PDB file of C-alpha atoms in Angstrom:
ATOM      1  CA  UNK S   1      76.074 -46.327 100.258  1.00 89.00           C
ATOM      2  CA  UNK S   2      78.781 -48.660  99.750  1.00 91.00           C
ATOM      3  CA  UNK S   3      82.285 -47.657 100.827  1.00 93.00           C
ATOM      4  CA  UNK S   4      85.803 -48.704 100.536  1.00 95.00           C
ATOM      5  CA  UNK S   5      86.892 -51.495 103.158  1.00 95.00           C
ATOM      6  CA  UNK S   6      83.225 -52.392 103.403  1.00 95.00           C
ATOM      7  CA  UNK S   7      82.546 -56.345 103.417  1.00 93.00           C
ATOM      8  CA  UNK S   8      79.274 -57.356 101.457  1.00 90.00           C
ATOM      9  CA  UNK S   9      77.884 -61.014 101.943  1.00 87.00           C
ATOM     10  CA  UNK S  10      75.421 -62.274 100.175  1.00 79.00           C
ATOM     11  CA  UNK S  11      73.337 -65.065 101.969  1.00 73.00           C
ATOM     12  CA  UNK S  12      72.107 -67.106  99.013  1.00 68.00           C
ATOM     13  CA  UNK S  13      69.751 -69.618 101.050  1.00 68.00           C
ATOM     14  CA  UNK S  14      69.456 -73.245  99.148  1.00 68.00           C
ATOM     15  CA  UNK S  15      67.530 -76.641  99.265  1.00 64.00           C
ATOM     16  CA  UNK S  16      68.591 -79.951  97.779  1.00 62.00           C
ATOM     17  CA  UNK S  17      65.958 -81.988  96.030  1.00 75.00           C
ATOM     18  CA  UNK S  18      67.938 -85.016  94.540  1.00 89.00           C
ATOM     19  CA  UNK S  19      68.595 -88.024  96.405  1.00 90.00           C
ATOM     20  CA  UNK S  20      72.603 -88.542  96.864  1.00 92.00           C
ATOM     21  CA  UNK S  21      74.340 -91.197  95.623  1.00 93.00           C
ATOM     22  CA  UNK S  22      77.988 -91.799  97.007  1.00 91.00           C
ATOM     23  CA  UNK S  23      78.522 -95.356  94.754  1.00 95.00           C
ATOM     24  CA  UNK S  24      78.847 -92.940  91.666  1.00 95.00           C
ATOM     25  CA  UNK S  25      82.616 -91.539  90.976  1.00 94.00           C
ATOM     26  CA  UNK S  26      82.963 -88.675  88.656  1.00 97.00           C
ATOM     27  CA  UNK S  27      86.195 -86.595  87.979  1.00 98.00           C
ATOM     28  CA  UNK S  28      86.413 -83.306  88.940  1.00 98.00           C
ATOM     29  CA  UNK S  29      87.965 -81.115  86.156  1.00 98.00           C
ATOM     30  CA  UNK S  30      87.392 -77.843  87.832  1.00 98.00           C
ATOM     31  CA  UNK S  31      86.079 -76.492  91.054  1.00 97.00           C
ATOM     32  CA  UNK S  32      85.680 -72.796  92.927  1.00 96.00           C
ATOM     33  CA  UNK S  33      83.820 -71.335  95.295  1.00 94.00           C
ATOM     34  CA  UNK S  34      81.255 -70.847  92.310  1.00 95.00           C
ATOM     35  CA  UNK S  35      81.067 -73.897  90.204  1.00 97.00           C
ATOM     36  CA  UNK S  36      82.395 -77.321  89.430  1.00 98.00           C
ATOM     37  CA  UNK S  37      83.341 -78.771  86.483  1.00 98.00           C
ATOM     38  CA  UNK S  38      82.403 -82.688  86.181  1.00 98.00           C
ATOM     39  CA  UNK S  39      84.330 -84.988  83.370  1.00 98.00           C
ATOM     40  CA  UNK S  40      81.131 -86.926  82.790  1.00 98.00           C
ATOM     41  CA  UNK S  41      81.075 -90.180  81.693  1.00 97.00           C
ATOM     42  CA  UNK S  42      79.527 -91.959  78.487  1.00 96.00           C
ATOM     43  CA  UNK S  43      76.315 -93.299  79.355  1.00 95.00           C
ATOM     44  CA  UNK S  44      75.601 -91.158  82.729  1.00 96.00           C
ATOM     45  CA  UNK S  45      72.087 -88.887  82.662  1.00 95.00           C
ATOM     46  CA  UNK S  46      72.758 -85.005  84.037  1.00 95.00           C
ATOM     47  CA  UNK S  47      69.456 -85.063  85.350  1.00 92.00           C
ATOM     48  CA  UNK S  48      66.826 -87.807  86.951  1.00 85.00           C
ATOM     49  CA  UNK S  49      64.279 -89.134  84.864  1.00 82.00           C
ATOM     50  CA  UNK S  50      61.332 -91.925  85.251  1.00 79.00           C
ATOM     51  CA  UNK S  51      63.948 -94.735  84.226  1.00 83.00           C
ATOM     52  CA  UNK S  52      66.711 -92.896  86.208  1.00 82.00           C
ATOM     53  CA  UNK S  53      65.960 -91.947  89.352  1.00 83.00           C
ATOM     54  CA  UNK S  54      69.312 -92.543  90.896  1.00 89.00           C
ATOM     55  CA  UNK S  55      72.357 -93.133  88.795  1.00 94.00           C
ATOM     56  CA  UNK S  56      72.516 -89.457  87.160  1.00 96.00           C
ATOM     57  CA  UNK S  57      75.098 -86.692  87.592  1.00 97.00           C
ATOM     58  CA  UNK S  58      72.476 -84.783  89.529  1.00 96.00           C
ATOM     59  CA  UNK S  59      72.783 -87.617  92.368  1.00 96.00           C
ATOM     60  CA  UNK S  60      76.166 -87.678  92.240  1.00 97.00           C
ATOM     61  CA  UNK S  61      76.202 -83.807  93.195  1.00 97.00           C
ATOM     62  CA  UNK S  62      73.468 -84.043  96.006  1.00 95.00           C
ATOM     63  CA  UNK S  63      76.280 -86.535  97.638  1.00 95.00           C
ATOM     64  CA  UNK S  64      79.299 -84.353  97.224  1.00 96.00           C
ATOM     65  CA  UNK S  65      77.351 -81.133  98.036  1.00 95.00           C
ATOM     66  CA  UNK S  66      74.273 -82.085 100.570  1.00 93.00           C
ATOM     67  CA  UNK S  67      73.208 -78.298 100.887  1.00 91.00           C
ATOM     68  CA  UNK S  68      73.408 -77.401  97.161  1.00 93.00           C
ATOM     69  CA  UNK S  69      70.543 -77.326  94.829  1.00 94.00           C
ATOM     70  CA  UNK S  70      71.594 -79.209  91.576  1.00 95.00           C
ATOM     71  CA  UNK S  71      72.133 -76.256  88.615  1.00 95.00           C
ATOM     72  CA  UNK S  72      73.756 -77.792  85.115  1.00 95.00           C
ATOM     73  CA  UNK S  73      74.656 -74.715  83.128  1.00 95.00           C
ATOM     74  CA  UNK S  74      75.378 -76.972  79.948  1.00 91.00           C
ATOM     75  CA  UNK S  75      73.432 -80.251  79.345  1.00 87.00           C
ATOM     76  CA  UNK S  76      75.201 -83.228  78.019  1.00 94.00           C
ATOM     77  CA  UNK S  77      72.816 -86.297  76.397  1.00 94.00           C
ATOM     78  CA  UNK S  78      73.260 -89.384  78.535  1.00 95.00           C
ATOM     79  CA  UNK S  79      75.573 -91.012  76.408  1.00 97.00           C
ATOM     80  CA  UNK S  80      77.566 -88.022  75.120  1.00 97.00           C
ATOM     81  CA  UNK S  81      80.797 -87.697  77.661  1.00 98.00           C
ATOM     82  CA  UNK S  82      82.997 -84.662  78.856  1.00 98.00           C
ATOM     83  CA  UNK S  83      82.935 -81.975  80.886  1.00 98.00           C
ATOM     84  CA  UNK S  84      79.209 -80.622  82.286  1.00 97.00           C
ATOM     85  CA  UNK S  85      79.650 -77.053  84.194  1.00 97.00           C
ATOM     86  CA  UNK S  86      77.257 -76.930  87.451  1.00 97.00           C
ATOM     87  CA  UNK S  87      76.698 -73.952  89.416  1.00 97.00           C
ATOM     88  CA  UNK S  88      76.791 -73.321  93.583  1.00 95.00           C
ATOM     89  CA  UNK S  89      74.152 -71.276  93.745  1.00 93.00           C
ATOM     90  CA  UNK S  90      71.359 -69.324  91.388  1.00 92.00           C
ATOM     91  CA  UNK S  91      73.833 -66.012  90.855  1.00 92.00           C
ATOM     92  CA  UNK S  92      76.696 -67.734  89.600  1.00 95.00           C
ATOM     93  CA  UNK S  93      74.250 -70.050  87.255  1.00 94.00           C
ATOM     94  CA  UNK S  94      72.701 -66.456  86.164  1.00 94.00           C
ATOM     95  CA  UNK S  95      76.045 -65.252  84.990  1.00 94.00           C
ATOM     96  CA  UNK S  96      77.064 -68.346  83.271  1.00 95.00           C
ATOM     97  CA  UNK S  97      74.030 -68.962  81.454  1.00 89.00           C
ATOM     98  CA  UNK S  98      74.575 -68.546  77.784  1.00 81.00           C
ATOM     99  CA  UNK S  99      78.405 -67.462  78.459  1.00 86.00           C
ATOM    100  CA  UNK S 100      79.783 -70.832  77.749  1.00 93.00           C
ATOM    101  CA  UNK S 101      82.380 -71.622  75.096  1.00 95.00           C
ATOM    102  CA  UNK S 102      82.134 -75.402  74.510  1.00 96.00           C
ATOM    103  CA  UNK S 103      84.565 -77.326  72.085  1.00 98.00           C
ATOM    104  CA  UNK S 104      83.094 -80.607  70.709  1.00 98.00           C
ATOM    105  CA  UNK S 105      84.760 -84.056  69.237  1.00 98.00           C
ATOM    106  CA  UNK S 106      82.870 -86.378  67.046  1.00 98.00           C
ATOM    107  CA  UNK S 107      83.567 -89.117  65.128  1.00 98.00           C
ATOM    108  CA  UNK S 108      81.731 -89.692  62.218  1.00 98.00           C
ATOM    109  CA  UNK S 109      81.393 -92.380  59.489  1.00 97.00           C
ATOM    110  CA  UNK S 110      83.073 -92.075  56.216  1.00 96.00           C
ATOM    111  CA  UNK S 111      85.405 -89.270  55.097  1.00 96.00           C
ATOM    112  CA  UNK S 112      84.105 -85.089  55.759  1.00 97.00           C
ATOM    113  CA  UNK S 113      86.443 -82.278  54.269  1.00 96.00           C
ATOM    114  CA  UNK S 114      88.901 -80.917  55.944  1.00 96.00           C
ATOM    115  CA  UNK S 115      86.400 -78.397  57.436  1.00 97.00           C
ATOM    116  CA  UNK S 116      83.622 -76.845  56.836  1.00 97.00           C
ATOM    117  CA  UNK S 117      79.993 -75.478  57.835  1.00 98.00           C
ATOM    118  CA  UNK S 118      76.515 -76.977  58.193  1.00 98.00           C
ATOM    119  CA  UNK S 119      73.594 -74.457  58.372  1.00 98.00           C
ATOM    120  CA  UNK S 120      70.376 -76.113  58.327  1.00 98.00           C
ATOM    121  CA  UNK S 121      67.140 -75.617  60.010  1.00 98.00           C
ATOM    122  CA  UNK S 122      66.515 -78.181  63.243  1.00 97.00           C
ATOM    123  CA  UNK S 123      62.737 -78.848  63.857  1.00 96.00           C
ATOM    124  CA  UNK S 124      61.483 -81.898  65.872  1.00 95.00           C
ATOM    125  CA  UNK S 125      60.405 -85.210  64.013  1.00 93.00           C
ATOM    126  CA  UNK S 126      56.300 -85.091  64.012  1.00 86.00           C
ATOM    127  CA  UNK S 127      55.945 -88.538  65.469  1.00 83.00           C
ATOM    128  CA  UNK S 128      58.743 -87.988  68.140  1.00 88.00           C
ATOM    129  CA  UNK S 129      59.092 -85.661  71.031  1.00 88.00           C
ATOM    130  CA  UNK S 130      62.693 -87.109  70.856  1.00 92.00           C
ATOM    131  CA  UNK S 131      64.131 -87.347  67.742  1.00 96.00           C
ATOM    132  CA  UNK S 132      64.998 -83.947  65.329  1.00 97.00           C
ATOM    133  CA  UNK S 133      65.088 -83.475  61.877  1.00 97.00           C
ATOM    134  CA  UNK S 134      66.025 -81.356  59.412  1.00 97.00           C
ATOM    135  CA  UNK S 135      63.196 -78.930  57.899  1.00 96.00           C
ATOM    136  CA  UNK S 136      62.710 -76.004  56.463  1.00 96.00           C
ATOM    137  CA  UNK S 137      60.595 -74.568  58.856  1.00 94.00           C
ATOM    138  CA  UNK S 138      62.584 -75.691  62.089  1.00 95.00           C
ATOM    139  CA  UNK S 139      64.839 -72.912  63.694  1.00 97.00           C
ATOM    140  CA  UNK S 140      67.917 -72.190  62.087  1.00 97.00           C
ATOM    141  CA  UNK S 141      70.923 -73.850  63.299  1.00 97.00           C
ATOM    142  CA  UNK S 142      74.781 -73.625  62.515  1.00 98.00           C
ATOM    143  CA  UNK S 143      77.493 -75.900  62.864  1.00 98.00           C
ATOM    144  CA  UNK S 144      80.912 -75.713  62.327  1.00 98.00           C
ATOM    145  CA  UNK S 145      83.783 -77.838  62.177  1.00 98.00           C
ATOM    146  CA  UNK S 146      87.044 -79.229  61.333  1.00 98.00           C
ATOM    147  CA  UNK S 147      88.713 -82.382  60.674  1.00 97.00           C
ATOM    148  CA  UNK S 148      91.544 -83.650  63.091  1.00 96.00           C
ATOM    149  CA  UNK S 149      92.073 -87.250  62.215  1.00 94.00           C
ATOM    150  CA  UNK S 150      90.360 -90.039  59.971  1.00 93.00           C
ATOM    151  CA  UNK S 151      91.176 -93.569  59.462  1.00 92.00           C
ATOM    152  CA  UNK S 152      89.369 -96.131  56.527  1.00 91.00           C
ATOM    153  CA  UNK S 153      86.062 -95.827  58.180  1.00 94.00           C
ATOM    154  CA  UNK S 154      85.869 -92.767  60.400  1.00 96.00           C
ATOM    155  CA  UNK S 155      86.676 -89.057  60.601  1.00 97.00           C
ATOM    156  CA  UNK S 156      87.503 -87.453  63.585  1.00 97.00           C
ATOM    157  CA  UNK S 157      86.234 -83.543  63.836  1.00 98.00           C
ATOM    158  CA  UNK S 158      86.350 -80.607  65.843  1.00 98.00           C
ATOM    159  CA  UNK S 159      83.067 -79.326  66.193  1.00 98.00           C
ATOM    160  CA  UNK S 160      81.979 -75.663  67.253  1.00 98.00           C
ATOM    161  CA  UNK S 161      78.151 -74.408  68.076  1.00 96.00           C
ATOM    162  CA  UNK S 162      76.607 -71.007  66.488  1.00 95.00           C
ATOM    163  CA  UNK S 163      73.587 -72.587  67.995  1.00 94.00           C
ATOM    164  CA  UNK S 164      72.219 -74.630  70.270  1.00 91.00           C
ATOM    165  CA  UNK S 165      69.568 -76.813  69.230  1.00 94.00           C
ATOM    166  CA  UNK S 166      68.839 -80.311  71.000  1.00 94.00           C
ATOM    167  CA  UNK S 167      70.568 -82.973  68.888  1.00 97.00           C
ATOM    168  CA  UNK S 168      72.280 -80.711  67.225  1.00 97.00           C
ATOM    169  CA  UNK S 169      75.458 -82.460  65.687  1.00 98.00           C
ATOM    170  CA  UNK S 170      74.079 -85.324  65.707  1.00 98.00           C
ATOM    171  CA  UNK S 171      70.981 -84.211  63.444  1.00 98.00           C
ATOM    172  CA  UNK S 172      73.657 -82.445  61.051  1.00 98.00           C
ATOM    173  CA  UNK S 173      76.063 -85.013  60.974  1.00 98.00           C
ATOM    174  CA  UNK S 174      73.493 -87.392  59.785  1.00 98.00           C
ATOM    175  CA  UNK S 175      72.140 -84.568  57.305  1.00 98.00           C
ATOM    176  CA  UNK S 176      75.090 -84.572  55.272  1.00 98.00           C
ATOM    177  CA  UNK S 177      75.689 -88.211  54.967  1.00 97.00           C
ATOM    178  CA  UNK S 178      78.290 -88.884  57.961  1.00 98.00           C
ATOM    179  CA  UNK S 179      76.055 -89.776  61.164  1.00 98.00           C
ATOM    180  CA  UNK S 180      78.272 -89.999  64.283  1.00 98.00           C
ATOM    181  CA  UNK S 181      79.657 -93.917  65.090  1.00 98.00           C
ATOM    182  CA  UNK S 182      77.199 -95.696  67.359  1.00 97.00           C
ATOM    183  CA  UNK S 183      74.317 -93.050  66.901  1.00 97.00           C
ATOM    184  CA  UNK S 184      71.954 -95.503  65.586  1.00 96.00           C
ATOM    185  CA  UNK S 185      68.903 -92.637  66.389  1.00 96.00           C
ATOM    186  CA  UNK S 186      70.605 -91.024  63.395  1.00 97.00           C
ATOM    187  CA  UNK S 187      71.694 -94.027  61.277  1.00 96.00           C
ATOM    188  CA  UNK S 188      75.300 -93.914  63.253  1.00 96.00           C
ATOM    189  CA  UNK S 189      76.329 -97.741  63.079  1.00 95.00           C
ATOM    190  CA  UNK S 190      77.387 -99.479  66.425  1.00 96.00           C
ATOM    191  CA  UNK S 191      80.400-101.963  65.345  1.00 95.00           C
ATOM    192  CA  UNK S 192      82.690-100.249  66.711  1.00 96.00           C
ATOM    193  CA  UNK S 193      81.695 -98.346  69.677  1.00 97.00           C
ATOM    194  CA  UNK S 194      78.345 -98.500  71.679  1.00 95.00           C
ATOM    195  CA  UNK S 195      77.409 -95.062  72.205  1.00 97.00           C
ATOM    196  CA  UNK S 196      77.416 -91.850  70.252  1.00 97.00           C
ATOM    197  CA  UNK S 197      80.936 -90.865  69.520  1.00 98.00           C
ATOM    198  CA  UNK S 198      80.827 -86.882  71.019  1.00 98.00           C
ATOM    199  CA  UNK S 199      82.454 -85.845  73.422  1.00 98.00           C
ATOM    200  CA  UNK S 200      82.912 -81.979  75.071  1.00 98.00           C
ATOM    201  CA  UNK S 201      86.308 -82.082  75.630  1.00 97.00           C
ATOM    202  CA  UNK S 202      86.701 -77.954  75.838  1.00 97.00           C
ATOM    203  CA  UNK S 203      84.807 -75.055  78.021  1.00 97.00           C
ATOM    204  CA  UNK S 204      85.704 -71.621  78.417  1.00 97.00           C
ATOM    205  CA  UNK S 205      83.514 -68.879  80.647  1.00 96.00           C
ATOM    206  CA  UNK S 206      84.326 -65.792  82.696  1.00 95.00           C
ATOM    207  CA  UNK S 207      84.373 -66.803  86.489  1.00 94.00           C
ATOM    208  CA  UNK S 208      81.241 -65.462  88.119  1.00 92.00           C
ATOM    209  CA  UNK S 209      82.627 -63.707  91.012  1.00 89.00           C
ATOM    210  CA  UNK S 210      86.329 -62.274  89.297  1.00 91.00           C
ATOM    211  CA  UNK S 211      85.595 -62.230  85.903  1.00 92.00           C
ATOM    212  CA  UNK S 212      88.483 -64.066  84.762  1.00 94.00           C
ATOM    213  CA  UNK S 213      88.492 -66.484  81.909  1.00 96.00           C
ATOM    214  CA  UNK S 214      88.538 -70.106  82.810  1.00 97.00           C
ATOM    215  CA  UNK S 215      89.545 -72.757  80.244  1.00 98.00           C
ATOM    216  CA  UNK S 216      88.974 -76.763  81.321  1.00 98.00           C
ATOM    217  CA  UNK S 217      90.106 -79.458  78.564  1.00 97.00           C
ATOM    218  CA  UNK S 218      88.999 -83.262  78.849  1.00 97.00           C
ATOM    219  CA  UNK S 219      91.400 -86.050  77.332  1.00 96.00           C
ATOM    220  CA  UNK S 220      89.062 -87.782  74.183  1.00 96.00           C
ATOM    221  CA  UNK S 221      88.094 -91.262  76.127  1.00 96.00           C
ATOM    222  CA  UNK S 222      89.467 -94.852  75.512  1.00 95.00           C
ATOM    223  CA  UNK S 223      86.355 -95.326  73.599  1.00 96.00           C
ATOM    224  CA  UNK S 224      86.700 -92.795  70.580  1.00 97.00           C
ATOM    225  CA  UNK S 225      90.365 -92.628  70.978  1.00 95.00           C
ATOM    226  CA  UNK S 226      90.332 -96.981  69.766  1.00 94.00           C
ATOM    227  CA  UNK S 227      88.037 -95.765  66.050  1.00 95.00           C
ATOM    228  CA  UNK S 228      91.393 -94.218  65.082  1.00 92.00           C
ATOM    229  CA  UNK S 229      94.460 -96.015  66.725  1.00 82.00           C
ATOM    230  CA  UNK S 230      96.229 -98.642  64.829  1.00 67.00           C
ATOM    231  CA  UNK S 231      99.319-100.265  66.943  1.00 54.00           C
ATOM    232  CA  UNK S 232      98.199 -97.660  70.076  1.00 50.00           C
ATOM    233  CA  UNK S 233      98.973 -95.182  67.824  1.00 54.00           C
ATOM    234  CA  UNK S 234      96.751 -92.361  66.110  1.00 61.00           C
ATOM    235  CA  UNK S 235      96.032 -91.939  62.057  1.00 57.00           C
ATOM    236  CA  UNK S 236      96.453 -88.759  61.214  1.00 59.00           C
ATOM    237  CA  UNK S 237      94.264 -86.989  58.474  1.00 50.00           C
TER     238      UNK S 237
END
């Protein structure tokens, strides 16, 4: 029985399994005793992979925390930037599995209304194990979002997930005629920018240990910010 003035400690034993990498340099958005908040940049894997064995996120961590096993709570595609949430240890990843609210920016080609809602199934191409598609008997996924800004060849939107399917703006985007800049997986065309133009620039979660709610904001980088400034200044919509 547990009683008042009593001290529990949990002794959450931990191995690291990724090779550090102290050349990186990621900001820090956020950091407790539970988690750290990364401002990842465009172009940057989370996790190793056969041709990236040492220049991801991951490594980064295993440099920074030595005795910490690597646990993203939110994956990020390589070349989508902002802010990736990784947990201490395997309690506070529990608790923030799932719990995540996670604001989106993407610029997309051509004009969108001022808002609106995409709800189409996501199902993976046939021939790929990478690329997604739209079809009717993929799982259902919902998309929401609002315009911010647009200029003569781009609209700028706010973009909030019902679901979370891999790809998902992208594939939607695309499905409604207004694939992100620089997506060229999706028919996104690169003149202007070299990567997908996304970016998680908002998440909000209860903090593990005190339950209070944490919000962390990322700035939109130099890179999607330049599709819509015209004399350093912003269009608006």
């Amino acid at each position: 029985m547990v009683e008042k003035g009593d001290v529990i400690v949990l002794a959450l034993e931990d191995d690291s399994f990724l090779e550090p990498n102290g050349s990186l340099n990621v900001p820090i958005a956020f950091e407790n005793d539970s988690l750290v908040v990364f401002d990842k940049p465009g172009g940057m894997p989370v996790h190793p992979s056969i041709k990236h064995q040492g220049d991801t996120l991951g490594n980064y961590f295993a440099h920074l925390y030595p005795q910490l096993t690597f646990r993203a709570v939110n994956r990020l595609d390589r070349d989508t930037s902002g802010l990736c949430i990784i947990a201490k240890d395997a309690l506070a990843a529990k608790l923030l599995q799932g719990s995540c609210e996670k604001v989106y920016y993407a610029a997309v080609q051509g004009l969108i209304p001022d808002s609106g809602t995409i709800d189409a199934p996501i199902a993976r191409e046939r021939e790929s194990i990478i690329v997604r598609c739209v079809r009717e008997d993929g799982q259902r996924a919902v998309t929401h979002y609002k315009r911010l800004l647009c200029s003569d060849k781009y609209s700028l939107a706010e973009v909030h997930l019902e679901t979370g399917r891999t790809h998902q703006i992208r594939v939607h985007f695309a499905h409604i005629g207004a694939p992100l800049a620089g997506d060229d997986l999706y028919g996104g065309l690169r003149d202007d920018i070299t990567r997908q133009a996304l970016h998680c620039g908002s998440l909000s979660f209860s903090d593990p240990l005190t339950g209070r709610l944490i919000t962390v904001s990322s700035e939109l980088p130099g890179d999607i910010k330049a599709l819509f400034s015209t004399g350093g200044k912003l269009w608006k919509k």
